Tab-separated table of C-alpha atoms and ligand atoms in Angstrom:
chain	number	residue	atom	x	y	z
A	1	MET	CA	0.016	-0.001	-0.003
A	2	ASP	CA	1.161	3.520	-0.698
A	3	CYS	CA	0.468	4.532	2.889
A	4	GLY	CA	2.285	1.527	4.346
A	5	ALA	CA	-0.878	-0.002	5.834
A	6	ASN	CA	-1.702	-3.679	5.505
A	7	LEU	CA	-5.081	-4.065	3.914
A	8	ASP	CA	-7.080	-7.070	5.140
A	9	VAL	CA	-8.790	-8.870	2.295
A	10	PRO	CA	-11.776	-10.688	3.817
A	11	ASN	CA	-11.879	-14.404	2.980
A	12	ASP	CA	-15.360	-14.181	1.485
A	13	SER	CA	-14.508	-11.229	-0.758
A	14	LEU	CA	-15.221	-11.697	-4.452
A	15	GLN	CA	-13.370	-10.915	-7.630
A	16	GLY	CA	-14.236	-7.414	-8.797
A	17	GLU	CA	-15.173	-6.270	-5.307
A	18	ILE	CA	-13.788	-2.872	-4.314
A	19	ILE	CA	-12.256	-2.327	-0.915
A	20	GLY	CA	-10.964	0.943	0.414
A	21	CYS	CA	-7.879	1.436	2.523
A	22	PRO	CA	-9.045	3.199	5.697
A	23	ASP	CA	-5.667	4.864	6.152
A	24	CYS	CA	-5.084	6.559	2.834
A	25	GLY	CA	-8.531	6.250	1.317
A	26	LEU	CA	-7.249	4.686	-1.928
A	27	ASP	CA	-9.639	2.107	-3.420
A	28	PHE	CA	-8.556	-1.298	-4.646
A	29	VAL	CA	-10.195	-3.878	-6.858
A	30	ILE	CA	-9.836	-7.546	-5.975
A	31	GLU	CA	-8.495	-9.615	-8.880
A	32	MET	CA	-7.376	-13.221	-9.222
A	33	ASP	CA	-3.885	-13.865	-10.543
A	34	GLU	CA	-2.969	-16.911	-12.702
A	35	SER	CA	-2.587	-19.179	-9.695
A	36	GLY	CA	-5.983	-18.199	-8.292
A	37	ASN	CA	-4.642	-15.983	-5.494
A	38	LYS	CA	-6.351	-12.702	-4.646
A	39	GLN	CA	-4.490	-9.596	-5.757
A	40	LEU	CA	-5.258	-5.925	-5.216
A	41	ARG	CA	-5.149	-3.464	-8.066
A	42	GLU	CA	-5.489	0.243	-7.350
A	43	LEU	CA	-8.699	1.747	-8.735
A	44	LEU	CA	-7.534	4.682	-10.819
A	45	ILE	CA	-9.902	7.599	-10.625
A	46	GLU	CA	-9.988	10.109	-13.422
A	47	GLY	CA	-11.598	13.451	-14.171
A	48	GLU	CA	-11.985	15.979	-16.912
A	49	ASP	CA	-9.323	18.338	-15.599
A	50	TRP	CA	-6.619	15.700	-15.105
A	51	GLY	CA	-3.063	15.551	-16.308
A	52	GLU	CA	-0.624	17.948	-17.785
B	1	MET	CA	4.370	13.942	-1.364
B	2	LEU	CA	0.683	14.508	-1.811
B	3	TYR	CA	-1.606	12.833	-4.364
B	4	ASP	CA	-5.076	11.616	-5.225
B	5	ARG	CA	-3.878	8.716	-7.304
B	6	SER	CA	-0.408	7.378	-7.914
B	7	GLU	CA	1.070	6.544	-11.273
B	8	THR	CA	4.606	5.730	-12.445
B	9	ASP	CA	5.531	9.424	-11.961
B	10	GLU	CA	4.873	9.221	-8.232
B	11	LEU	CA	6.686	5.872	-7.924
B	12	GLY	CA	9.520	7.467	-9.842
B	13	ILE	CA	9.674	10.346	-7.408
B	14	ARG	CA	9.948	7.853	-4.551
B	15	LEU	CA	12.688	5.901	-6.313
B	16	THR	CA	14.598	9.100	-7.063
B	17	ALA	CA	14.195	10.235	-3.431
B	18	GLU	CA	15.680	6.952	-2.232
B	19	GLU	CA	18.613	7.375	-4.612
B	20	MET	CA	19.152	10.947	-3.433
B	21	GLY	CA	18.787	10.000	0.250
B	22	VAL	CA	15.760	12.257	0.746
B	23	GLU	CA	13.177	11.262	3.333
B	24	LEU	CA	9.786	11.224	1.675
B	25	ASP	CA	6.431	10.619	3.300
B	26	TYR	CA	3.013	10.335	1.758
B	27	PHE	CA	-0.246	12.204	2.276
B	28	PRO	CA	-3.437	11.161	0.558
B	29	PHE	CA	-5.472	13.992	-0.923
B	30	HIS	CA	-8.729	12.317	-1.818
B	31	LYS	CA	-10.767	10.586	0.859
B	32	VAL	CA	-9.564	12.710	3.765
B	33	ALA	CA	-11.078	15.485	5.822
B	34	VAL	CA	-9.126	18.692	6.202
B	35	GLY	CA	-10.568	20.453	9.228
B	36	PHE	CA	-9.704	23.979	10.333
B	37	ASP	CA	-10.727	26.888	12.451
B	38	ALA	CA	-8.889	29.600	14.369
B	39	ASP	CA	-7.362	26.988	16.676
B	40	GLY	CA	-5.617	25.109	13.906
B	41	PHE	CA	-5.799	22.198	11.506
B	42	SER	CA	-6.648	18.536	11.539
B	43	TYR	CA	-6.034	16.110	8.691
B	44	ARG	CA	-7.732	12.761	8.932
B	45	SER	CA	-8.764	9.790	6.834
B	46	LEU	CA	-11.294	7.310	8.158
B	47	GLY	CA	-8.536	5.154	9.656
B	48	ARG	CA	-5.713	7.498	10.427
B	49	ASP	CA	-4.878	10.884	11.841
B	50	TYR	CA	-2.244	12.648	9.756
B	51	SER	CA	-2.288	15.857	11.789
B	52	ASP	CA	0.997	15.206	13.610
B	53	ARG	CA	2.852	14.130	10.518
B	54	LEU	CA	1.709	17.367	8.963
B	55	ARG	CA	3.294	19.469	11.703
B	56	ASP	CA	6.694	17.887	10.960
B	57	THR	CA	6.440	18.351	7.226
B	58	ARG	CA	8.564	21.116	5.704
B	59	VAL	CA	7.886	20.804	1.992
B	60	ILE	CA	4.931	19.320	0.126
B	61	LEU	CA	5.395	17.928	-3.366
B	62	ASN	CA	1.924	18.442	-4.777
B	63	ARG	CA	1.201	15.692	-7.268
B	64	THR	CA	-2.573	15.933	-7.104
B	65	GLN	CA	-3.717	15.121	-10.622
B	66	SER	CA	-6.964	17.060	-10.864
B	67	LYS	CA	-6.187	20.695	-11.591
B	68	SER	CA	-8.979	22.129	-9.462
B	69	ARG	CA	-8.185	19.807	-6.599
B	70	ARG	CA	-4.490	20.640	-6.884
B	71	LEU	CA	-5.309	24.302	-6.351
B	72	PHE	CA	-7.188	23.426	-3.139
B	73	ALA	CA	-4.195	21.363	-2.037
B	74	ALA	CA	-1.756	24.258	-2.586
B	75	ASP	CA	-4.131	26.599	-0.764
B	76	VAL	CA	-4.543	24.289	2.232
B	77	PHE	CA	-0.898	23.416	2.720
B	78	GLU	CA	0.371	26.951	2.280
B	79	ALA	CA	-2.185	28.072	4.884
B	80	MET	CA	-0.787	25.400	7.191
B	81	GLY	CA	2.634	26.988	6.819
B	82	ALA	CA	4.319	24.427	4.588
B	83	HIS	CA	6.302	25.211	1.442
B	84	VAL	CA	4.519	23.729	-1.557
B	85	LEU	CA	6.057	22.744	-4.879
B	86	ASN	CA	4.564	24.231	-6.832
B	87	PRO	CA	3.345	27.258	-4.865
B	88	LEU	CA	-0.245	28.410	-5.268
B	89	THR	CA	0.881	31.405	-7.354
B	90	VAL	CA	2.440	29.080	-9.909
B	91	GLU	CA	-0.553	26.763	-9.963
B	92	LEU	CA	-2.841	29.711	-10.617
B	93	ALA	CA	-0.637	31.134	-13.340
B	94	CYS	CA	-0.505	27.741	-15.076
B	95	LYS	CA	-4.148	26.785	-14.677
B	96	SER	CA	-5.597	29.182	-17.231
B	97	LYS	CA	-4.053	29.460	-20.674
B	98	VAL	CA	-5.229	33.062	-21.028
B	99	ARG	CA	-3.612	33.958	-17.687
B	100	THR	CA	-0.394	32.210	-18.697
B	101	LEU	CA	-0.307	33.924	-22.090
B	102	LEU	CA	-0.970	37.317	-20.518
B	103	ALA	CA	1.897	36.742	-18.076
B	104	PHE	CA	4.222	35.797	-20.957
B	105	SER	CA	3.278	38.597	-23.286
B	106	SER	CA	3.473	41.291	-20.585
B	107	LYS	CA	7.126	40.221	-20.123
B	108	GLY	CA	7.772	40.538	-23.854
B	109	ILE	CA	7.853	36.795	-24.504
B	110	ARG	CA	6.703	35.667	-27.958
B	111	VAL	CA	3.295	34.006	-27.746
B	112	PRO	CA	0.888	32.928	-30.482
B	113	ARG	CA	-1.496	35.830	-31.099
B	114	THR	CA	-4.488	35.029	-28.875
B	115	VAL	CA	-8.015	36.378	-28.700
B	116	TYR	CA	-10.288	35.996	-25.696
B	117	VAL	CA	-14.016	36.628	-26.143
B	118	PRO	CA	-15.833	36.751	-22.794
B	119	ALA	CA	-19.273	35.859	-24.232
B	120	ASN	CA	-20.474	32.263	-24.319
B	121	VAL	CA	-21.674	30.792	-27.592
B	122	GLU	CA	-25.083	30.051	-26.148
B	123	GLU	CA	-26.507	32.217	-23.402
B	124	GLN	CA	-29.773	32.074	-21.477
B	125	VAL	CA	-31.831	35.212	-21.799
B	126	GLY	CA	-34.143	36.690	-19.214
B	127	GLY	CA	-37.707	35.429	-19.554
B	128	GLY	CA	-36.594	32.088	-20.972
B	129	GLY	CA	-34.963	30.895	-24.165
B	130	ALA	CA	-31.405	30.988	-25.377
B	131	GLN	CA	-29.406	33.302	-27.591
B	132	ASP	CA	-26.933	31.966	-30.173
B	133	ASN	CA	-23.820	34.182	-30.186
B	134	SER	CA	-21.769	32.056	-32.578
B	135	GLY	CA	-22.013	34.508	-35.479
B	136	THR	CA	-20.860	37.492	-33.432
B	137	ILE	CA	-18.092	35.538	-31.713
B	138	SER	CA	-16.892	34.178	-35.031
B	139	ARG	CA	-16.696	37.723	-36.454
B	140	LEU	CA	-14.953	39.026	-33.328
B	141	ILE	CA	-12.316	36.342	-33.702
B	142	SER	CA	-11.841	36.739	-37.477
B	143	GLN	CA	-11.584	40.505	-37.110
B	144	ASP	CA	-8.316	39.860	-35.267
B	145	LEU	CA	-6.999	36.521	-36.480
B	146	GLY	CA	-8.555	36.221	-39.917
B	147	SER	CA	-10.604	33.110	-40.584
B	148	GLU	CA	-8.301	30.990	-42.722
B	149	LYS	CA	-6.883	28.908	-39.878
B	150	VAL	CA	-7.747	29.473	-36.251
B	151	VAL	CA	-7.081	27.245	-33.213
B	152	VAL	CA	-9.934	27.188	-30.643
B	153	LYS	CA	-9.105	25.694	-27.247
B	154	PRO	CA	-10.571	25.337	-23.748
B	155	ASP	CA	-8.878	27.750	-21.356
B	156	ALA	CA	-7.883	25.099	-18.812
B	157	GLY	CA	-7.862	21.931	-20.932
B	158	THR	CA	-5.328	19.116	-20.847
B	159	HIS	CA	-4.070	16.414	-23.205
B	160	GLY	CA	-5.168	18.426	-26.232
B	161	ARG	CA	-8.828	17.676	-25.427
B	162	GLY	CA	-11.118	20.122	-27.220
B	163	VAL	CA	-8.229	21.818	-29.061
B	164	THR	CA	-9.625	22.265	-32.573
B	165	LEU	CA	-8.393	23.709	-35.840
B	166	ALA	CA	-11.067	25.755	-37.613
B	167	GLU	CA	-10.593	26.415	-41.327
B	168	GLY	CA	-12.585	29.106	-43.103
B	169	PRO	CA	-15.548	31.131	-41.767
B	170	ASP	CA	-17.904	28.146	-41.918
B	171	GLY	CA	-15.380	25.941	-40.189
B	172	LEU	CA	-15.045	28.476	-37.367
B	173	LEU	CA	-18.820	28.640	-36.929
B	174	ARG	CA	-19.015	24.835	-36.759
B	175	VAL	CA	-16.236	24.655	-34.163
B	176	LEU	CA	-17.825	27.387	-32.078
B	177	ARG	CA	-21.147	25.553	-31.855
B	178	ASP	CA	-19.354	22.887	-29.782
B	179	VAL	CA	-17.884	25.344	-27.298
B	180	ALA	CA	-19.788	25.500	-24.015
B	181	PRO	CA	-18.802	26.481	-20.484
B	182	THR	CA	-17.323	23.493	-18.614
B	183	ILE	CA	-14.885	22.882	-15.768
B	184	ILE	CA	-12.035	23.179	-18.307
B	185	ASN	CA	-13.467	26.285	-19.988
B	186	PRO	CA	-15.356	28.274	-17.371
B	187	SER	CA	-16.384	31.205	-19.525
B	188	GLY	CA	-16.020	32.547	-23.010
B	189	VAL	CA	-13.959	31.463	-26.024
B	190	VAL	CA	-10.175	31.283	-26.493
B	191	ALA	CA	-8.847	31.439	-30.061
B	192	GLN	CA	-5.285	31.506	-31.348
B	193	GLU	CA	-3.381	31.947	-34.576
B	194	LEU	CA	-2.052	28.655	-35.925
B	195	VAL	CA	1.725	28.673	-35.485
B	196	PRO	CA	3.312	26.907	-38.450
B	197	LYS	CA	5.424	24.511	-36.413
B	198	TRP	CA	5.821	22.056	-39.298
B	199	PHE	CA	5.512	18.803	-37.346
B	200	TYR	CA	6.679	19.259	-33.738
B	201	ASP	CA	6.437	21.210	-30.527
B	202	LEU	CA	8.606	21.241	-27.372
B	203	ARG	CA	8.250	20.392	-23.705
B	204	ILE	CA	10.915	22.384	-21.823
B	205	VAL	CA	11.626	22.075	-18.086
B	206	VAL	CA	12.811	25.004	-15.993
B	207	ARG	CA	13.480	24.904	-12.269
B	208	LYS	CA	14.187	27.563	-9.700
B	209	GLU	CA	15.987	26.717	-6.506
B	210	LYS	CA	15.733	29.138	-3.599
B	211	GLY	CA	18.373	31.852	-3.827
B	212	LYS	CA	19.364	30.898	-7.387
B	213	ALA	CA	18.431	32.010	-10.846
B	214	PRO	CA	15.996	29.910	-12.923
B	215	TYR	CA	17.711	27.062	-14.728
B	216	CYS	CA	16.549	25.588	-18.032
B	217	HIS	CA	17.812	22.130	-18.942
B	218	GLU	CA	19.969	21.802	-22.027
B	219	THR	CA	17.729	19.205	-23.578
B	220	ALA	CA	13.978	19.044	-24.037
B	221	LEU	CA	11.293	16.722	-25.339
B	222	ALA	CA	10.175	17.253	-28.904
B	223	ARG	CA	6.780	15.704	-29.736
B	224	GLY	CA	5.761	15.325	-33.304
B	225	GLY	CA	4.169	13.626	-36.244
B	226	PHE	CA	2.159	14.302	-39.394
B	227	LYS	CA	-1.143	12.833	-38.220
B	228	GLU	CA	-2.759	16.174	-37.417
B	229	PHE	CA	-1.911	19.633	-36.070
B	230	ARG	CA	-1.966	18.537	-32.417
B	231	THR	CA	1.260	16.888	-31.315
B	232	ASN	CA	0.054	15.320	-28.054
B	233	THR	CA	1.591	11.873	-27.716
B	234	PHE	CA	-1.607	10.087	-26.887
B	235	LEU	CA	-2.654	10.830	-30.489
B	236	GLY	CA	0.100	8.530	-31.671
B	237	ASN	CA	2.809	11.160	-32.069
B	238	LYS	CA	6.423	10.290	-31.373
B	239	VAL	CA	9.022	11.807	-29.040
B	240	PHE	CA	12.611	12.932	-29.579
B	241	ARG	CA	15.400	14.505	-27.574
B	242	ALA	CA	15.981	18.050	-28.691
B	243	HIS	CA	19.090	20.073	-27.947
B	244	LEU	CA	18.050	23.583	-26.952
B	245	PRO	CA	20.023	26.498	-28.443
B	246	ALA	CA	21.188	28.934	-25.725
B	247	PRO	CA	18.765	31.736	-26.734
B	248	VAL	CA	15.801	29.348	-26.445
B	249	ARG	CA	16.954	28.349	-22.973
B	250	ARG	CA	17.155	32.019	-21.926
B	251	GLN	CA	13.632	32.621	-23.291
B	252	ALA	CA	12.371	29.564	-21.443
B	253	GLU	CA	13.883	30.821	-18.201
B	254	ASN	CA	12.192	34.192	-18.699
B	255	SER	CA	8.883	32.548	-19.520
B	256	ALA	CA	8.967	30.327	-16.444
B	257	GLN	CA	9.986	33.293	-14.310
B	258	ALA	CA	6.918	35.161	-15.581
B	259	LEU	CA	4.805	32.389	-14.053
B	260	GLY	CA	6.965	31.989	-10.934
B	261	GLY	CA	6.488	35.586	-9.777
B	262	ASP	CA	8.245	36.283	-6.475
B	263	GLU	CA	8.171	32.674	-5.320
B	264	ASP	CA	11.430	31.196	-3.957
B	265	SER	CA	11.280	27.915	-5.746
B	266	TRP	CA	9.347	26.106	-8.458
B	267	VAL	CA	9.514	23.582	-11.255
B	268	ILE	CA	7.591	24.382	-14.447
B	269	ALA	CA	7.279	22.425	-17.693
B	270	LEU	CA	6.697	24.813	-20.595
B	271	ASP	CA	5.112	24.084	-23.944
B	272	ALA	CA	6.577	25.924	-26.908
B	273	MET	CA	6.379	25.814	-30.715
B	274	PRO	CA	8.972	26.814	-33.293
B	275	ARG	CA	7.671	29.028	-36.114
B	276	ILE	CA	9.209	27.293	-39.107
B	277	GLY	CA	9.290	29.138	-42.406
B	278	ASP	CA	8.418	27.393	-45.678
B	279	GLU	CA	12.050	27.593	-46.815
B	280	LEU	CA	13.095	25.286	-43.962
B	281	MET	CA	10.506	22.603	-44.656
B	282	GLU	CA	12.675	20.412	-46.819
B	283	GLY	CA	12.462	16.685	-47.383
B	284	GLU	CA	9.016	16.189	-45.919
B	285	GLU	CA	8.458	13.021	-47.934
B	286	SER	CA	11.417	11.218	-46.407
B	287	LEU	CA	10.441	12.517	-42.974
B	288	ARG	CA	6.999	11.031	-43.333
B	289	GLN	CA	8.652	7.783	-44.332
B	290	SER	CA	10.841	7.880	-41.218
B	291	PHE	CA	7.784	8.380	-39.046
B	292	GLU	CA	6.305	5.258	-40.623
B	293	ASP	CA	9.517	3.322	-40.108
B	294	LEU	CA	9.542	4.424	-36.476
B	295	GLU	CA	6.355	2.514	-35.697
B	296	GLU	CA	8.235	-0.767	-35.543
B	297	PRO	CA	10.907	0.248	-32.978
B	298	PHE	CA	8.164	2.054	-31.031
B	299	SER	CA	5.943	-1.008	-30.761
B	300	GLU	CA	8.238	-2.458	-28.088
B	301	VAL	CA	7.694	0.696	-25.972
B	302	THR	CA	3.938	0.289	-26.330
B	303	ARG	CA	4.179	-3.357	-25.378
B	304	VAL	CA	6.173	-2.653	-22.177
B	305	LYS	CA	3.801	0.201	-21.241
B	306	ARG	CA	0.895	-2.249	-21.258
B	307	MET	CA	2.651	-4.424	-18.701
B	308	PRO	CA	0.009	-5.408	-16.126
B	309	ASP	CA	1.130	-4.872	-12.554
B	310	LYS	CA	3.719	-2.284	-13.514
B	311	LYS	CA	3.184	-0.538	-10.197
B	312	ARG	CA	3.754	-3.686	-8.165
B	313	ASN	CA	6.815	-4.666	-10.187
B	314	PHE	CA	8.053	-1.124	-10.601
B	315	PRO	CA	11.800	-1.852	-10.628
B	316	GLU	CA	11.293	-4.463	-13.338
B	317	TYR	CA	8.975	-2.180	-15.308
B	318	ASN	CA	11.557	0.553	-15.027
B	319	ARG	CA	14.350	-1.616	-16.406
B	320	GLU	CA	12.171	-2.769	-19.278
B	321	ILE	CA	10.885	0.653	-20.279
B	322	THR	CA	14.385	2.096	-20.115
B	323	ARG	CA	15.653	-0.645	-22.423
B	324	ALA	CA	12.701	-0.247	-24.813
B	325	TYR	CA	13.176	3.515	-25.172
B	326	ALA	CA	16.962	3.098	-25.543
B	327	GLU	CA	16.413	0.757	-28.480
B	328	TYR	CA	13.856	3.090	-30.009
B	329	MET	CA	16.301	6.015	-29.684
B	330	ALA	CA	19.077	3.954	-31.292
B	331	SER	CA	17.034	3.378	-34.445
B	332	GLU	CA	17.811	4.988	-37.781
B	333	PRO	CA	14.460	6.724	-38.398
B	334	TYR	CA	14.728	8.195	-34.905
B	335	ALA	CA	18.169	9.654	-35.721
B	336	HIS	CA	16.852	11.093	-39.005
B	337	ILE	CA	13.903	12.906	-37.393
B	338	GLN	CA	15.938	14.026	-34.401
B	339	GLY	CA	18.492	15.520	-36.779
B	340	VAL	CA	15.786	17.569	-38.519
B	341	VAL	CA	14.395	18.744	-35.186
B	342	ASN	CA	17.796	19.955	-34.003
B	343	GLU	CA	18.676	21.615	-37.298
B	344	THR	CA	15.414	23.511	-37.649
B	345	LEU	CA	15.453	24.482	-33.985
B	346	GLU	CA	18.922	25.957	-34.369
B	347	LYS	CA	17.719	28.013	-37.338
B	348	CYS	CA	14.489	29.093	-35.586
B	349	ARG	CA	16.135	29.860	-32.280
B	350	ASP	CA	14.699	33.366	-32.317
B	351	SER	CA	11.164	32.412	-33.323
B	352	VAL	CA	10.094	29.950	-30.657
B	353	TYR	CA	6.608	30.701	-29.283
B	354	PHE	CA	5.742	29.882	-25.692
B	355	HIS	CA	2.107	29.117	-24.922
B	356	GLU	CA	1.664	27.059	-21.799
B	357	GLY	CA	3.046	26.207	-18.356
B	358	ASN	CA	2.457	22.881	-16.627
B	359	ALA	CA	2.773	22.792	-12.834
B	360	CYS	CA	2.465	19.051	-12.420
B	361	PRO	CA	3.842	17.419	-15.531
B	362	GLU	CA	3.918	13.743	-16.378
B	363	PHE	CA	7.575	12.904	-16.879
B	364	TRP	CA	8.787	9.457	-15.822
B	365	GLU	CA	8.815	7.838	-19.243
B	366	GLN	CA	9.050	10.372	-22.042
B	367	THR	CA	10.510	13.530	-20.499
B	368	ARG	CA	13.025	11.560	-18.438
B	369	LEU	CA	14.104	8.799	-20.805
B	370	VAL	CA	13.763	10.571	-24.123
B	371	GLY	CA	13.934	14.238	-23.122
B	372	GLY	CA	16.807	13.555	-20.706
B	373	VAL	CA	15.207	15.446	-17.810
B	374	ASN	CA	14.196	13.702	-14.573
B	375	VAL	CA	11.681	16.144	-13.118
B	376	ALA	CA	11.806	14.181	-9.821
B	377	GLU	CA	15.403	15.350	-9.375
B	378	ASP	CA	14.339	18.950	-9.975
B	379	LEU	CA	11.502	18.676	-7.467
B	380	LEU	CA	13.655	17.091	-4.785
B	381	THR	CA	16.559	19.479	-5.359
B	382	CYS	CA	14.174	22.421	-5.029
B	383	ALA	CA	12.639	20.889	-1.884
B	384	LEU	CA	16.103	20.483	-0.318
B	385	GLY	CA	16.873	24.090	-1.169
B	386	LEU	CA	13.790	25.193	0.739
B	387	ILE	CA	14.631	23.026	3.755
B	388	ASP	CA	18.287	24.105	3.958
B	389	SER	CA	17.400	27.775	4.120
C	1	ATP	N1	-1.680	28.064	-31.737
C	1	ATP	C1	-1.297	26.846	-32.140
C	1	ATP	N2	-0.648	26.660	-33.297
C	1	ATP	C2	-0.257	25.435	-33.687
C	1	ATP	N3	-0.460	24.313	-32.976
C	1	ATP	C3	-1.095	24.418	-31.818
C	1	ATP	C4	-1.546	25.690	-31.315
C	1	ATP	N4	-2.109	25.495	-30.112
C	1	ATP	C5	-2.051	24.164	-29.864
C	1	ATP	N5	-1.424	23.514	-30.880
C	1	ATP	C6	-1.171	22.070	-30.955
C	1	ATP	O1	-2.166	21.386	-30.220
C	1	ATP	C7	-1.627	20.647	-29.140
C	1	ATP	C8	-2.534	20.784	-27.923
C	1	ATP	O2	-2.671	22.165	-27.566
C	1	ATP	P1	-2.430	22.688	-26.104
C	1	ATP	O3	-1.068	22.360	-25.623
C	1	ATP	O4	-2.821	24.119	-26.084
C	1	ATP	O5	-3.505	21.795	-25.336
C	1	ATP	P2	-3.435	21.068	-23.917
C	1	ATP	O6	-4.784	20.481	-23.755
C	1	ATP	O7	-2.961	22.036	-22.911
C	1	ATP	O8	-2.348	19.947	-24.123
C	1	ATP	P3	-1.244	19.487	-23.021
C	1	ATP	O9	-2.013	18.990	-21.835
C	1	ATP	O10	-0.471	18.412	-23.730
C	1	ATP	O11	-0.398	20.679	-22.757
C	1	ATP	C9	-0.249	21.248	-28.889
C	1	ATP	O12	0.612	20.238	-28.441
C	1	ATP	C10	0.154	21.721	-30.281
C	1	ATP	O13	0.733	20.699	-31.005
C	2	ZN	ZN1	-3.671	2.897	2.374
């Protein structure tokens, strides 16, 4: 995690579910990797006035 | 470092900080509550209180991606007594293209001739109904810029979104019908002469450390192609390392200073275009061929960029993207186009037009690897300069 926190992924959480880190507020999507383990991918927010 | 979402740029800043031995902490600027009254500040997420960390923080690197949100961030942290890179003054000067261009031109810096019309194309009238101002606005613009070729752009847009080339009076009318007030164009219409830049523009980085004069890097990022008049890279344009002639570097320093005002320290990425006369546009056919031939070496860059998990495996991604760009830059078509960029730039050294300042540029891949400028080093060097004083 960017904030250094350890995010608990509940055992019954499902693929595609979104969980938020309470510390930094970033949101993560639960994904399965090739070996069927749960992985977290940061949910990238975007807006009209983003970027350079 | 402060952000609302982290990309390779932010990971790159962390990596560079480690290499430079700079202690870097992180503040979220999204799902947090910034509380304040006359007794002071609090800064909390749902799970954590950042208020104490804040009191020990000397400099904030503001990497908030949303422009409007980034302004709030600069406001908040300056009010808390921290130095912010970039300072609020710089953010404000960069946010609006009209404000930026006014700052440049009032310091005698060459800018594309620009027209601002305060009226909106469609306006509500008292008692109901709407008035269509497109005809009047079109005439107001043509009166100053002619109507052959005019660039219409949102005042605070990014990534070339909404930047349109209007050709002829009918073309201008058509383009105007799509202009409406939005978050990236709060009010009115911005139009500009089309600068004949042949096929490329420049991204130039200038930094100012506290107590020192502004410093413009010797190299810059040239972005170009023949696909259309916009040279933004997400449109499939390619990037090259340009060597900046000394007069262009001096102009860049003056331009950035015009946006930096009295602030002690800042890092600004400028956008500029060379005005290239017809007599210099030689060998366009073979150039077009080189751009085609460049697709192949560039495909490896695209492949690496798509790497899933690049944030988790950042060191590996970094090695791979560095290698991919190095191979691309070693290719023959790259050398051909780069040669033309440097030659024309040398000849046009006194007709480079500055038109934009970016306070929070993307840089980790293109500007750093191809342009030769690691903006993270600039930011951290400037931060150290503020702390030392
Ligand atoms: N007056 C002009 N003459 C010629 N080309 C122009 C002009 N204005 C813009 N362009 C082209 O259109 C592109 C996008 O314009 P501009 O930089 O103003 O938009 P932007 O949304 O701020 O893009 P970015 O976020 O990349 O800075 C530029 O990179 C340039 O190639
Ligand atoms: Zn977190």
